[in-house]
Coordinates of C-alpha atoms in Angstrom, one line a residue:
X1 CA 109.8 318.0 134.1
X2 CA 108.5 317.4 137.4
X3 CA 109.4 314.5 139.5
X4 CA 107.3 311.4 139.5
X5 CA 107.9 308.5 141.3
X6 CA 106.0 305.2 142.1
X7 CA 105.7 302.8 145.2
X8 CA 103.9 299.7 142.7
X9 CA 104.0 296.3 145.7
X10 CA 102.2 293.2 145.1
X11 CA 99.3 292.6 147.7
X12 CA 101.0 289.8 148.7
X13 CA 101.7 289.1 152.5
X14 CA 102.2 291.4 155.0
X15 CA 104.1 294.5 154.4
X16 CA 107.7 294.6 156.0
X17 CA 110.0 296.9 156.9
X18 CA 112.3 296.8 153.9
X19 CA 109.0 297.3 151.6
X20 CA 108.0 300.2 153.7
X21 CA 112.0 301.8 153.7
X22 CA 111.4 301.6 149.7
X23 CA 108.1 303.6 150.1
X24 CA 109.4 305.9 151.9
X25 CA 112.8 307.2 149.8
X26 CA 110.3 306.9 146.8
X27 CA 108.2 309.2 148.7
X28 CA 110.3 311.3 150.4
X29 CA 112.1 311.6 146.7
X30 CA 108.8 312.9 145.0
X31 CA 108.3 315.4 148.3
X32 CA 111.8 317.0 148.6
X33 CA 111.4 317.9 144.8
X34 CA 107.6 318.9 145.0
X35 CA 106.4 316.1 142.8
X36 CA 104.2 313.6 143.1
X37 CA 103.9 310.2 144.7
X38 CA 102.5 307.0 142.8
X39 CA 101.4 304.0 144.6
X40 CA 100.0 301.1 142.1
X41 CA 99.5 297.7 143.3
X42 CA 100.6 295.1 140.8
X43 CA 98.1 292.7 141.4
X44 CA 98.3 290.2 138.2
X45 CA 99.0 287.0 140.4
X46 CA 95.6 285.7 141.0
X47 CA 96.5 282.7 143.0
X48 CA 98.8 284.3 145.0
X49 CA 97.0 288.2 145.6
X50 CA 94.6 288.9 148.2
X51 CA 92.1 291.9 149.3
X52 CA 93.3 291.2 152.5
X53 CA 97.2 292.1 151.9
X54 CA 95.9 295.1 149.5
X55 CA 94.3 296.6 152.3
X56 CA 96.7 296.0 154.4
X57 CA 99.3 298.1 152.2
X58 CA 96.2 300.8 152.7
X59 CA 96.6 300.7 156.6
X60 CA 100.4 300.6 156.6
X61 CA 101.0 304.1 153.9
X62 CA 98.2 305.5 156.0
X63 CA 99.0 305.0 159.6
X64 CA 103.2 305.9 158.9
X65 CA 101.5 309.1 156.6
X66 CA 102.9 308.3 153.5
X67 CA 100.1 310.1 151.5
X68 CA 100.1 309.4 147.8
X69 CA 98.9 311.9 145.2
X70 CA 98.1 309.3 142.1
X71 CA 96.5 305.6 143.1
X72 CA 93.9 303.5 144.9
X73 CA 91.3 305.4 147.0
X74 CA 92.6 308.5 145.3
X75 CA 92.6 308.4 141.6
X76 CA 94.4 310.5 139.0
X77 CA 94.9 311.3 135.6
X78 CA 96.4 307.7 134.5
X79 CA 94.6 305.0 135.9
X80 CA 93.2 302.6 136.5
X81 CA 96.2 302.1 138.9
X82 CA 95.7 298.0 139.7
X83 CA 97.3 296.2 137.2
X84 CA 94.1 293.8 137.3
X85 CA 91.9 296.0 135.8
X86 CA 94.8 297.6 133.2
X87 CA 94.4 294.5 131.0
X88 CA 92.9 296.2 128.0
X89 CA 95.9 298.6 128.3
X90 CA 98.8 295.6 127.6
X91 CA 96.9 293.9 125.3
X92 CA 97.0 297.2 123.2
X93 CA 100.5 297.3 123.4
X94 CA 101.5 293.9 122.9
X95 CA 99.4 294.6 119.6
X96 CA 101.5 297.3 118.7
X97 CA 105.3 296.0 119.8
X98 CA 103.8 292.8 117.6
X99 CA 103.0 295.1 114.3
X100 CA 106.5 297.2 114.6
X101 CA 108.5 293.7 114.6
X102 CA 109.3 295.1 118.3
X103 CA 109.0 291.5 119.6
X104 CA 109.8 288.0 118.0
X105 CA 107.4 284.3 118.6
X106 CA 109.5 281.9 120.6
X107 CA 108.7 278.2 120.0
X108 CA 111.8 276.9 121.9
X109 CA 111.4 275.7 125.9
X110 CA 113.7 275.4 128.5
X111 CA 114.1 271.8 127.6
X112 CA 115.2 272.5 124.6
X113 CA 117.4 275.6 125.1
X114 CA 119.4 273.3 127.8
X115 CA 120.0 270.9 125.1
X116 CA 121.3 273.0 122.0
X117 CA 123.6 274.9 125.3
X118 CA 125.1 271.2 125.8
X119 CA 125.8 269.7 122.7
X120 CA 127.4 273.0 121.9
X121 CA 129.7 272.5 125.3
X122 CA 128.0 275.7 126.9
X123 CA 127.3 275.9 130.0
X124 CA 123.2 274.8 130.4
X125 CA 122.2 277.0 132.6
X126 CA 123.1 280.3 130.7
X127 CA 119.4 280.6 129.7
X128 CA 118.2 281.6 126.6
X129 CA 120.7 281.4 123.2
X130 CA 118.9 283.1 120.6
X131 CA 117.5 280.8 118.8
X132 CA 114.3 281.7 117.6
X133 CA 115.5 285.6 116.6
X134 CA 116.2 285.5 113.0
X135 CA 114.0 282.7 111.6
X136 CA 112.7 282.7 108.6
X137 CA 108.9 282.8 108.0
X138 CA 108.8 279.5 106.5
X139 CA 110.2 278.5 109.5
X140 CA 108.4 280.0 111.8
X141 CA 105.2 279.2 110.1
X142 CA 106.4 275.5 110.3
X143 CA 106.9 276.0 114.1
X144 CA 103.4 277.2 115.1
X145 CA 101.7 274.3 113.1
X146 CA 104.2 272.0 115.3
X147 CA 103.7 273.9 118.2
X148 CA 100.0 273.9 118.0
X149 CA 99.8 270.0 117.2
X150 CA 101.9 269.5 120.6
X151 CA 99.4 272.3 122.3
X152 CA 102.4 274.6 123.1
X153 CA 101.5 278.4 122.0
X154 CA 105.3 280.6 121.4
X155 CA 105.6 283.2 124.1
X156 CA 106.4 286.4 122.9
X157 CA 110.2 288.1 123.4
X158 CA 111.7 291.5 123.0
X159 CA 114.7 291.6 120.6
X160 CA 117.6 293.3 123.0
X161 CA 120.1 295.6 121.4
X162 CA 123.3 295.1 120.2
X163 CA 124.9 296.9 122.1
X164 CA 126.1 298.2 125.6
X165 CA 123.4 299.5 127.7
X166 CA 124.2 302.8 130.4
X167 CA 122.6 304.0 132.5
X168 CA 123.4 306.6 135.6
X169 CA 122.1 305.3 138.1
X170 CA 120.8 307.6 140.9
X171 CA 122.5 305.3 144.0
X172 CA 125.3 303.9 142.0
X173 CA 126.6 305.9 139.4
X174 CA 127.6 304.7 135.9
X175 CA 126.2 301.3 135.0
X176 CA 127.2 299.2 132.0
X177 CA 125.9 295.8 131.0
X178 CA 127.9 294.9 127.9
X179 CA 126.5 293.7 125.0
X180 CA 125.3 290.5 124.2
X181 CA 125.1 289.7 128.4
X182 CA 121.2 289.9 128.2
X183 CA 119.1 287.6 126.7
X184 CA 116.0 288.7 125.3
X185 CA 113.3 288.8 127.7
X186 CA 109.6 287.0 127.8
X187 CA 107.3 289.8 128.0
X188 CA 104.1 287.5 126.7
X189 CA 103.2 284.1 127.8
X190 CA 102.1 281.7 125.7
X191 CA 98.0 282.4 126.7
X192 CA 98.2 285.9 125.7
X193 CA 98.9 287.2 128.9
X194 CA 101.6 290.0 129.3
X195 CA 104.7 289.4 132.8
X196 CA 105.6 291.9 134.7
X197 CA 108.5 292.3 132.6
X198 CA 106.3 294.4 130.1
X199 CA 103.7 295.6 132.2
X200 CA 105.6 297.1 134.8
X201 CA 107.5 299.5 132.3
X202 CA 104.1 299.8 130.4
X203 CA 103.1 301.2 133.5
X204 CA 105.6 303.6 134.0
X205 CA 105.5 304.7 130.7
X206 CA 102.3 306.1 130.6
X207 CA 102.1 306.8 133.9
X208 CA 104.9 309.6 133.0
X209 CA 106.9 308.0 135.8
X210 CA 110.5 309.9 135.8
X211 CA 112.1 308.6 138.4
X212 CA 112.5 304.9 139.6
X213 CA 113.7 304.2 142.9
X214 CA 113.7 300.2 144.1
X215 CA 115.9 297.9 145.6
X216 CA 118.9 296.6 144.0
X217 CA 118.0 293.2 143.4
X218 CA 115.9 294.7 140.4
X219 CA 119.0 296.4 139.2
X220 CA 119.8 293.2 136.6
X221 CA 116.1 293.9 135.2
X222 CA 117.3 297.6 133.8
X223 CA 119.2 297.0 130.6
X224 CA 115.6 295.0 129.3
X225 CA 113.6 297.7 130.6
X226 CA 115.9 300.5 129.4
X227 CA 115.7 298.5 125.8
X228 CA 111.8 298.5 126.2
X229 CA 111.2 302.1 126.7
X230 CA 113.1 302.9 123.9
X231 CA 110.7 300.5 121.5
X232 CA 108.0 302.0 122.9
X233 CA 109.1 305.5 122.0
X234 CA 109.6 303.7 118.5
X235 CA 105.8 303.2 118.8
X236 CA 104.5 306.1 120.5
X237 CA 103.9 304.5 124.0
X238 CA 104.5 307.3 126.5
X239 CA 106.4 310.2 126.1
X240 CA 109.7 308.7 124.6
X241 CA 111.8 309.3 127.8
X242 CA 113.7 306.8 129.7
X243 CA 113.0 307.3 133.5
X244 CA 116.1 307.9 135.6
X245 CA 116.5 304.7 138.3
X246 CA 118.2 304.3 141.4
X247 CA 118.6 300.7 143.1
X248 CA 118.2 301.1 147.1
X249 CA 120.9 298.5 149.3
X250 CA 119.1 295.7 150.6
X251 CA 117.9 295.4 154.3
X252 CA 119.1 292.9 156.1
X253 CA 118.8 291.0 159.2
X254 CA 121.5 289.6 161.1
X255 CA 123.7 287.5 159.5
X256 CA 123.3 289.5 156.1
X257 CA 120.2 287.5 155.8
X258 CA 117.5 289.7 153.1
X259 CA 114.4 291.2 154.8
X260 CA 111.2 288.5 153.9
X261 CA 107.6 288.9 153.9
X262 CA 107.9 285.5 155.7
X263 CA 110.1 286.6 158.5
X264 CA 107.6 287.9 161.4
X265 CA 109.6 289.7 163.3
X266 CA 110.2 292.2 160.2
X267 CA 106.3 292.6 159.9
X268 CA 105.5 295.9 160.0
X269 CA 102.0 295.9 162.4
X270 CA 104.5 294.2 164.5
X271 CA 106.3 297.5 165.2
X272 CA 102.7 299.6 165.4
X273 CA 101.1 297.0 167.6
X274 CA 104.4 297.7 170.0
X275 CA 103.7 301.3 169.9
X276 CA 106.3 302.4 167.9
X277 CA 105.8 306.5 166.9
X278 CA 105.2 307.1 163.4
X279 CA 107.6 309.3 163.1
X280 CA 109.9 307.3 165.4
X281 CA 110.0 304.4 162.6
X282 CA 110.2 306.6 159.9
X283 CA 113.0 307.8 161.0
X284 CA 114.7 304.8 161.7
X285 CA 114.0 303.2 158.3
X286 CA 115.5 306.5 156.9
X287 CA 118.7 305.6 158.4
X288 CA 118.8 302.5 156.6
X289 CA 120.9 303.6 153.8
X290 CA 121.0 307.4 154.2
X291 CA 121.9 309.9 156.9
X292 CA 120.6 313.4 157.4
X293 CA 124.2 314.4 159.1
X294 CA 127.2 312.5 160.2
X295 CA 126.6 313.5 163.8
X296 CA 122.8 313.6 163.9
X297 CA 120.4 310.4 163.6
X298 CA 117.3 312.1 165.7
X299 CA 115.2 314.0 163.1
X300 CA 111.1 314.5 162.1
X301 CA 110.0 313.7 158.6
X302 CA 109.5 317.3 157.7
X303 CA 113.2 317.8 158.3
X304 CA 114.1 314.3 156.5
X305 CA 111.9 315.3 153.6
X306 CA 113.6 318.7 153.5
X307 CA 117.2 317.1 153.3
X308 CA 116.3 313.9 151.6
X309 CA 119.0 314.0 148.7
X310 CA 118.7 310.4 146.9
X311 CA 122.4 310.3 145.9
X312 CA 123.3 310.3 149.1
X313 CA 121.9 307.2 149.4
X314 CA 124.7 304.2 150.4
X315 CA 125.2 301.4 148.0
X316 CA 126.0 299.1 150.6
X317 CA 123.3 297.0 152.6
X318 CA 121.6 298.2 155.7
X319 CA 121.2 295.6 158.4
X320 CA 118.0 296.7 160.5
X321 CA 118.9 296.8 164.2
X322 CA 116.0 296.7 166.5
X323 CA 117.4 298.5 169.6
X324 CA 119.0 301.2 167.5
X325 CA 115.3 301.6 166.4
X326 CA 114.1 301.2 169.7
X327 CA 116.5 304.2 171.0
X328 CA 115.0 306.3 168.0
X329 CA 111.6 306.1 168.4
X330 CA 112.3 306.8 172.3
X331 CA 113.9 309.7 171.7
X332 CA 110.6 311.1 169.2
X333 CA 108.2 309.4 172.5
X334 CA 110.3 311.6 174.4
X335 CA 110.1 315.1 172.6
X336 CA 105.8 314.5 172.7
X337 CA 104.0 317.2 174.5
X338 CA 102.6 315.5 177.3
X339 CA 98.7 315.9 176.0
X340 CA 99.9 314.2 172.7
X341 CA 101.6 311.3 175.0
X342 CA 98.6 310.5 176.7
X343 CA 96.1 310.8 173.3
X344 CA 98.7 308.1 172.2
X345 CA 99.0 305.9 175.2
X346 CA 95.7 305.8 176.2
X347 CA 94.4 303.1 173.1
X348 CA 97.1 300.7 174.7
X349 CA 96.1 301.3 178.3
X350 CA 92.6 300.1 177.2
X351 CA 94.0 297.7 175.3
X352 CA 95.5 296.1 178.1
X353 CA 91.9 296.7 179.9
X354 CA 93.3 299.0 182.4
X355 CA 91.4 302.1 181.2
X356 CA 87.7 302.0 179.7
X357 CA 87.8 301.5 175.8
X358 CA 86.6 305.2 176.0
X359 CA 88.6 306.6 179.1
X360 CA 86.7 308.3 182.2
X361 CA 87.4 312.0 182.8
X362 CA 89.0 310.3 186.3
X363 CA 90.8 307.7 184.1
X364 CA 92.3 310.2 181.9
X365 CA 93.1 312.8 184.3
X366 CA 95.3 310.1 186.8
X367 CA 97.3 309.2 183.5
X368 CA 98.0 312.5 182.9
X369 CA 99.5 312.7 186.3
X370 CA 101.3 309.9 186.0
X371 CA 102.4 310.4 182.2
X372 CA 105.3 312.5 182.9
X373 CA 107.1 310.1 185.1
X374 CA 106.8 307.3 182.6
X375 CA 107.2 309.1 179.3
X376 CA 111.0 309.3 179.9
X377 CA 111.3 305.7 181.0
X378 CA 109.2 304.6 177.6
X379 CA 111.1 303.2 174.7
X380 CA 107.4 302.2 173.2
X381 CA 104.5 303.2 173.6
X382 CA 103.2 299.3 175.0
X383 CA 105.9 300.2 177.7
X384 CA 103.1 301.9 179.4
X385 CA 101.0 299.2 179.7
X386 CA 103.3 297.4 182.7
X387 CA 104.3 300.7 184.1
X388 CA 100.9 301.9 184.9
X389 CA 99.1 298.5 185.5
X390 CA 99.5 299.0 189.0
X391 CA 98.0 302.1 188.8
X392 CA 94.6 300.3 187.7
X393 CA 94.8 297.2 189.3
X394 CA 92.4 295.4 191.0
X395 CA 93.5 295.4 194.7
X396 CA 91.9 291.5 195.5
X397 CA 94.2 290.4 192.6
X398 CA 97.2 292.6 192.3
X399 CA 100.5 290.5 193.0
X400 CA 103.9 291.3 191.9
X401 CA 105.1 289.7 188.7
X402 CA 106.9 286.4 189.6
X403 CA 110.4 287.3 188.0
X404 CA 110.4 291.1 190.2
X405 CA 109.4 289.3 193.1
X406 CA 112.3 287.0 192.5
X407 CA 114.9 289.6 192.5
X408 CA 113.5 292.4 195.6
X409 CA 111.5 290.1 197.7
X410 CA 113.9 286.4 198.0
X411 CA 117.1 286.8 200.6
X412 CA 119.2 285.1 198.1
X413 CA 118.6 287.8 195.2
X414 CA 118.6 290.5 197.3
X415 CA 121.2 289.8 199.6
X416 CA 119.6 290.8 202.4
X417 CA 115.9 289.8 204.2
X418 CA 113.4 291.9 202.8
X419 CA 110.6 291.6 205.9
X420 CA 112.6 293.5 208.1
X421 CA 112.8 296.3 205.1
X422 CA 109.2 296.0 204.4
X423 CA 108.3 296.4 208.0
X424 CA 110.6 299.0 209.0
X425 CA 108.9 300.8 206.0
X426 CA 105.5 300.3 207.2
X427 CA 106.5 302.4 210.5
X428 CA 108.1 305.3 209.6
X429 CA 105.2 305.6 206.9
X430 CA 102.3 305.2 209.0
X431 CA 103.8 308.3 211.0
X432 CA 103.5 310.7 208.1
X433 CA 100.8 312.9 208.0
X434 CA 100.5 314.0 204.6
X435 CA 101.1 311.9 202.0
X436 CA 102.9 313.4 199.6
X437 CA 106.2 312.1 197.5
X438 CA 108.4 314.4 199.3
X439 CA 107.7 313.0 202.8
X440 CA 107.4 309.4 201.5
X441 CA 110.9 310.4 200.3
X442 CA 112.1 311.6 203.9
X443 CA 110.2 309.0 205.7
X444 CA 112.1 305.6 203.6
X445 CA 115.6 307.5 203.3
X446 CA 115.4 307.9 207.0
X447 CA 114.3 304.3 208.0
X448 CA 115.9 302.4 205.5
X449 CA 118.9 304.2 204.9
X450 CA 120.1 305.8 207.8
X451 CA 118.4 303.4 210.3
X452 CA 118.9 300.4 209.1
X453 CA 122.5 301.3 207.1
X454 CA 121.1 300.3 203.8
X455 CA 122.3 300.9 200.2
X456 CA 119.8 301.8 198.1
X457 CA 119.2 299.7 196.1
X458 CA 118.7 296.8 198.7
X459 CA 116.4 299.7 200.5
X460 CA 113.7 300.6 198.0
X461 CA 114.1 297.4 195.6
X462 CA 111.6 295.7 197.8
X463 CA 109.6 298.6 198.2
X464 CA 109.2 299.3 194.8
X465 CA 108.1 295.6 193.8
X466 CA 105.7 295.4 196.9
X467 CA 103.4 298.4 195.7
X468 CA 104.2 298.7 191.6
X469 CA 105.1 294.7 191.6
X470 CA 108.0 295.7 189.1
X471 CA 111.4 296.4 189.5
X472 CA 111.2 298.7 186.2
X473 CA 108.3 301.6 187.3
X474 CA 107.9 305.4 187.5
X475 CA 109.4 307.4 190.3
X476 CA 109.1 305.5 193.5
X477 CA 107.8 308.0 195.8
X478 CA 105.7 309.6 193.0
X479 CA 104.0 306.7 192.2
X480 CA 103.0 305.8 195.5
X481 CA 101.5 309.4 196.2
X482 CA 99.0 308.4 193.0
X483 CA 98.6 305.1 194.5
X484 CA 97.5 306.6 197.4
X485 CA 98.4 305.7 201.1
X486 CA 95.6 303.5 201.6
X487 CA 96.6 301.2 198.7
X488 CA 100.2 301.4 199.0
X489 CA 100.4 300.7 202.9
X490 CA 97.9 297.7 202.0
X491 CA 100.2 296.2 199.6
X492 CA 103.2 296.9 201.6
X493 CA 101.5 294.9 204.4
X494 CA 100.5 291.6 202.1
X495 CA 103.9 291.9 200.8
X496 CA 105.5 291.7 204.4
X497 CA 103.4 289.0 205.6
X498 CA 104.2 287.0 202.6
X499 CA 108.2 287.4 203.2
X500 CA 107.3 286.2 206.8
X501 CA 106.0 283.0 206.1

């Protein structure tokens, strides 16, 4: 049978990283064995579901490139695929798990359950006991006139096994939940309406889903759905199979603290916004559990969808580290041909308002000039942004940043005066006659260096900060030959004068 598996998020929130890492072993799953790729949005919770979230889900498969073969936008063979518009579906099945004696009426509430758990000395929080499983009809009969005097309608539960429930899991190997350690789940609320608990596996079910891959804490929700399936091949829902599933380590944060769609800085646009690579991320939430090699964590997704092998997968929790990310998606920003660096960059730059919203031919051409001594020196693609500004800035209100000016251009961070620097600069440049890097290069090493007995660093600090206004920028003597020796002598100048007063 060929593999199917399912990505099936609430529109909830914004997506986050650990929902995205899910997505992506599902998919990556379905790829390496030439299958196919549900997404379904579970989207029952009126008060709590939005259009807003759905579409961002949308935008965040689509921008990373997780393509789906079966869902929303796309279509397929077993939709709809929103639960919302499904209902017709669970209602049928309900009908039928309700003819086969599949499921039982429960009368009794939490209240009550609590109550018969005390006065039998149990512990009252072990849930629900039973109760209502083997009434008689008289009995039950005598319940829903009760229940319906007091408005309270039974919920409907399915009657677990008794026995052990196995499973191999895909992650974690042999699972057993013993007997008797599961109560019987709610699957219908008292209204009439179904819980995730059955509609999800409905779902799957006739969706001819064969492989579940989700995060572990679902993994207590298997025995119940494992018990499900095989009712509904007792009433010819599905096929009769039992899909295989694999529970996924949590993602953590530091501390060992779960991933949460209320934790921003695990937002997902968050990461895009920064200028993270597609296929820099990707790679890095790959690593969150799985490795492609024990000496190799640099790879594209063809090559991680090649070797993606889902028992490789750790069992123990991933704890997302930014910079490790950050080194990743420098190393893809990096391996870019330069064209495709400066189709990428280019959307930030005008961002910023540097560049035109649709770049100049003179606009483009400079950053392509420039882009090769910044693509290096890039750990995002935003990193552009205060690398080039001073390429594009406004002489009458160009100023170095306050912090860089701090460290090059005060005595007492340097460690030296920087006006005599900055003016013996100004000489020996205003002698060149071409200005290129190579003699802006020969002119500073020979003033600063040799004539003044400089180190480096105390040499061309202040230098750098006076024309780029950063300590952090392209090649020094590069970037002033695109600056020009009209603007960079200018800037020098304002610069000196300043350290004069």
């Amino acid at each position: 049978m060929s593999v199917r598996t399912r990505f099936c998020p609430s529109p909830t929130g914004v997506p986050h990283v650990g929902l995205i890492r899910t997505a992506l072993f599902c998919w990556a799953h379905a790829r390496h064995h030439g299958g196919q790729f549900v997404f379904r949005i579970e989207d029952t919770d009126a008060a709590r579901d939005t259009q807003e979230s759905y579409q961002q889900l949308l935008d965040a498969l689509g921008w990373l490139g997780l393509d789906w073969d079966e869902g929303p936008e796309v279509g397929g063979p077993y939709g709809p695929y929103r639960q919302s518009e499904r209902g017709e579906i669970y209602q049928d099945v309900i009908a039928r798990l309700v003819a086969a004696g599949e499921v039982y009426e429960s009368h009794s509430t939490p209240a009550e359950i609590e109550a018969r758990h005390r006065a039998a000395g149990r512990d009252p929080k072990l849930g629900y006991d039973g109760f209502d499983r083997d009434l008689t009809d008289a009995q039950r009969a005598a319940l829903r006139k009760s229940s319906g005097a007091h408005g309270r309608a039974p919920v409907l539960r399915l009657r677990m096994p008794d026995r052990d429930l196995s499973w191999h899991d895909l992650v974690r190997g042999e699972i057993t939940f013993k007997a008797g350690n599961v109560a019987d789940p709610v699957l219908v609320r008292g209204d009439g309406n179904p819980l995730y608990t059955l509609t999800n596996p409905v779902d799957d079910a006739l969706m001819r889903i064969t492989d579940v891959i989700r995060g572990e804490d679902l993994l207590s929700s298997t025995p119940r759905q494992i018990a499900l399936y095989e009712a509904f091949a007792r009433i010819g829902v599905g096929d009769g199979t039992v899909p295989r599933f694999g529970h996924l380590p949590l993602v953590t944060g530091e501390g060992s603290r779960k991933l949460s769609k209320r934790d921003p800085e695990f937002n997902l646009f968050l990461y895009r916004d920064r200028g993270f690579l597609p296929a820099g991320l990707l790679n890095y939430l790959a690593l969150l559990g799985w490795s492609i090699a024990d000496d190799r964590d640099v790879f594209g997704v063809d090559e991680l969808v090649a070797a993606f092998d889902v028992s490789r997968v750790s069992s123990n929790a991933a704890r997302f580290d930014l910079r490790k990310a950050e080194a990743i998606n420098a190393e893809h920003l990096r391996r870019l041909p330069v064209d495709e660096f400066v189709a990428a960059v280019l959307p930030y730059l005008a961002g910023a308002g540097l560049v035109d919203a649709d770049p100049s031919a003179e606009q483009r051409e400079l950053v392509a000039r420039v882009a090769p001594l910044v693509q290096e020196r890039c750990v995002v693609l935003g990193d552009a942004v205060g690398m080039l500004g001073f390429l594009f800035a406004d002489e009458q209100t160009f100023a170095p940043e306050p912090e860089s000016a701090a460290k090059a251009l005060r005595p007492e961070a340097l460690g030296a005066d920087p006006a005599p620097v900055l003016d013996a600069a100004l000489r020996s440049l205003e002698a060149i006659p071409e200005w290129t890097a190579a003699s802006i290069e020969d002119a500073l090493k020979e003033s600063l260096v040799d004539g003044l007995g400089l180190k480096p660093r105390k040499a061309f600090a202040p230098i750098r900060v006076a024309v780029t206004g950063r300590t952090v920028s392209p090649p020094l003597y590069e970037s002033m030959e695109l600056l020009g020796r009209e603007r960079s002598m200018r800037r020098l100048q304002r610069a000196a004068a300043d350290c004069a007063r």
